Amino acid sequence: MRINSYRKTDRPRAVNRKRHADNAERQRLHVAKGDTVRVMRGDDKGKEGKIIRVYPKTGRVTIDGVNIVKRHRRARTPDEQSGIVDFPAPIHASNVMLLDPKDGSPTRTRRQIDEDGTKERIAVKSGEAIPRAAR
């Protein structure tokens, strides 16, 4: 390999450092693990489910029973069976909406700070608080 003498190769370039910082930045999501949501866009439109996992770096969520995909899986141990496995794949968080605690319809949310300083999610439709799921 030829070494370029005019470029300092012993340290990362500033451009790459900036791009990495942008890519590794976490997105603020309106949903959290344990929330019950309804899918508003895509092939699974109208389905409801509980959020299993949240990916803050990519802005995606995995919902139980939604976006089921098949994967061919090889047996990892001699006694394990290989075959086709069904599992839920992540979808983008912008395609889901939280459900209103009053009537179960999808709603947008806003934040309200209580007297004791804790943030609370409020349903825009009914004005009721949406409780956070116990982790």
CSV table of C-alpha atoms in Angstrom, one decimal, residues 31-115:
chain,number,residue,atom,x,y,z
A,31,VAL,CA,-43.4,6.8,22.1
A,32,ALA,CA,-41.7,4.5,24.7
A,33,LYS,CA,-41.3,0.9,25.5
A,34,GLY,CA,-44.6,-0.6,26.8
A,35,ASP,CA,-46.9,2.0,25.1
A,36,THR,CA,-49.9,0.7,23.2
A,37,VAL,CA,-50.0,2.2,19.7
A,38,ARG,CA,-51.9,2.0,16.4
A,39,VAL,CA,-50.1,1.7,13.0
A,40,MET,CA,-51.2,4.6,10.7
A,41,ARG,CA,-49.2,3.9,7.5
A,42,GLY,CA,-47.9,0.8,5.6
A,43,ASP,CA,-49.0,-2.7,5.1
A,44,ASP,CA,-50.1,-3.2,8.7
A,45,LYS,CA,-52.2,0.0,8.8
A,46,GLY,CA,-54.9,-0.2,11.5
A,47,LYS,CA,-53.2,-2.9,13.7
A,48,GLU,CA,-52.7,-2.2,17.4
A,49,GLY,CA,-50.0,-3.5,19.6
A,50,LYS,CA,-47.6,-2.9,22.5
A,51,ILE,CA,-44.1,-1.6,21.8
A,52,ILE,CA,-41.5,-4.3,22.6
A,53,ARG,CA,-38.3,-2.3,21.8
A,54,VAL,CA,-37.3,1.2,20.8
A,55,TYR,CA,-34.3,2.1,18.6
A,56,PRO,CA,-33.5,5.8,19.4
A,57,LYS,CA,-30.6,6.0,16.9
A,58,THR,CA,-32.7,5.0,13.9
A,59,GLY,CA,-36.0,6.3,15.1
A,60,ARG,CA,-37.7,2.9,14.8
A,61,VAL,CA,-39.9,0.8,17.1
A,62,THR,CA,-40.8,-2.9,17.2
A,63,ILE,CA,-44.4,-3.7,17.9
A,64,ASP,CA,-45.8,-7.0,19.1
A,65,GLY,CA,-47.7,-8.7,16.3
A,66,VAL,CA,-47.0,-6.0,13.7
A,67,ASN,CA,-44.7,-6.3,10.6
A,68,ILE,CA,-44.2,-10.0,11.0
A,69,VAL,CA,-41.3,-11.3,8.7
A,70,LYS,CA,-39.9,-14.7,8.1
A,71,ARG,CA,-36.3,-15.6,8.5
A,72,HIS,CA,-34.6,-18.9,7.6
A,73,ARG,CA,-32.6,-19.9,10.7
A,74,ARG,CA,-29.9,-22.6,10.9
A,75,ALA,CA,-29.7,-24.7,14.0
A,76,ARG,CA,-27.0,-23.3,16.3
A,77,THR,CA,-26.8,-26.4,18.5
A,78,PRO,CA,-27.1,-30.1,17.6
A,79,ASP,CA,-30.4,-30.5,19.5
A,80,GLU,CA,-31.9,-27.2,18.1
A,81,GLN,CA,-34.3,-27.4,15.2
A,82,SER,CA,-33.6,-25.3,12.1
A,83,GLY,CA,-36.4,-23.8,10.0
A,84,ILE,CA,-38.4,-20.7,9.2
A,85,VAL,CA,-38.9,-18.3,12.1
A,86,ASP,CA,-41.5,-15.6,12.3
A,87,PHE,CA,-40.7,-12.4,14.3
A,88,PRO,CA,-41.7,-8.8,14.3
A,89,ALA,CA,-39.4,-6.4,12.4
A,90,PRO,CA,-39.0,-2.7,13.4
A,91,ILE,CA,-41.0,0.1,11.7
A,92,HIS,CA,-40.5,3.8,11.8
A,93,ALA,CA,-41.9,5.6,14.8
A,94,SER,CA,-43.5,8.3,12.6
A,95,ASN,CA,-45.9,5.6,11.3
A,96,VAL,CA,-47.5,4.9,14.7
A,97,MET,CA,-49.7,7.0,17.1
A,98,LEU,CA,-50.4,6.6,20.8
A,99,LEU,CA,-53.9,5.6,21.8
A,100,ASP,CA,-56.0,8.0,23.9
A,101,PRO,CA,-56.7,6.5,27.3
A,102,LYS,CA,-60.3,7.8,27.3
A,103,ASP,CA,-61.7,6.2,24.2
A,104,GLY,CA,-58.8,4.2,22.6
A,105,SER,CA,-58.6,6.4,19.4
A,106,PRO,CA,-55.2,7.5,18.1
A,107,THR,CA,-54.1,11.0,19.3
A,108,ARG,CA,-51.1,13.3,19.2
A,109,THR,CA,-49.5,14.2,22.4
A,110,ARG,CA,-48.2,17.3,24.2
A,111,ARG,CA,-46.0,17.7,27.3
A,112,GLN,CA,-47.0,19.3,30.5
A,113,ILE,CA,-44.7,19.9,33.5
A,114,ASP,CA,-46.4,19.2,36.8
A,115,GLU,CA,-46.0,21.2,40.0
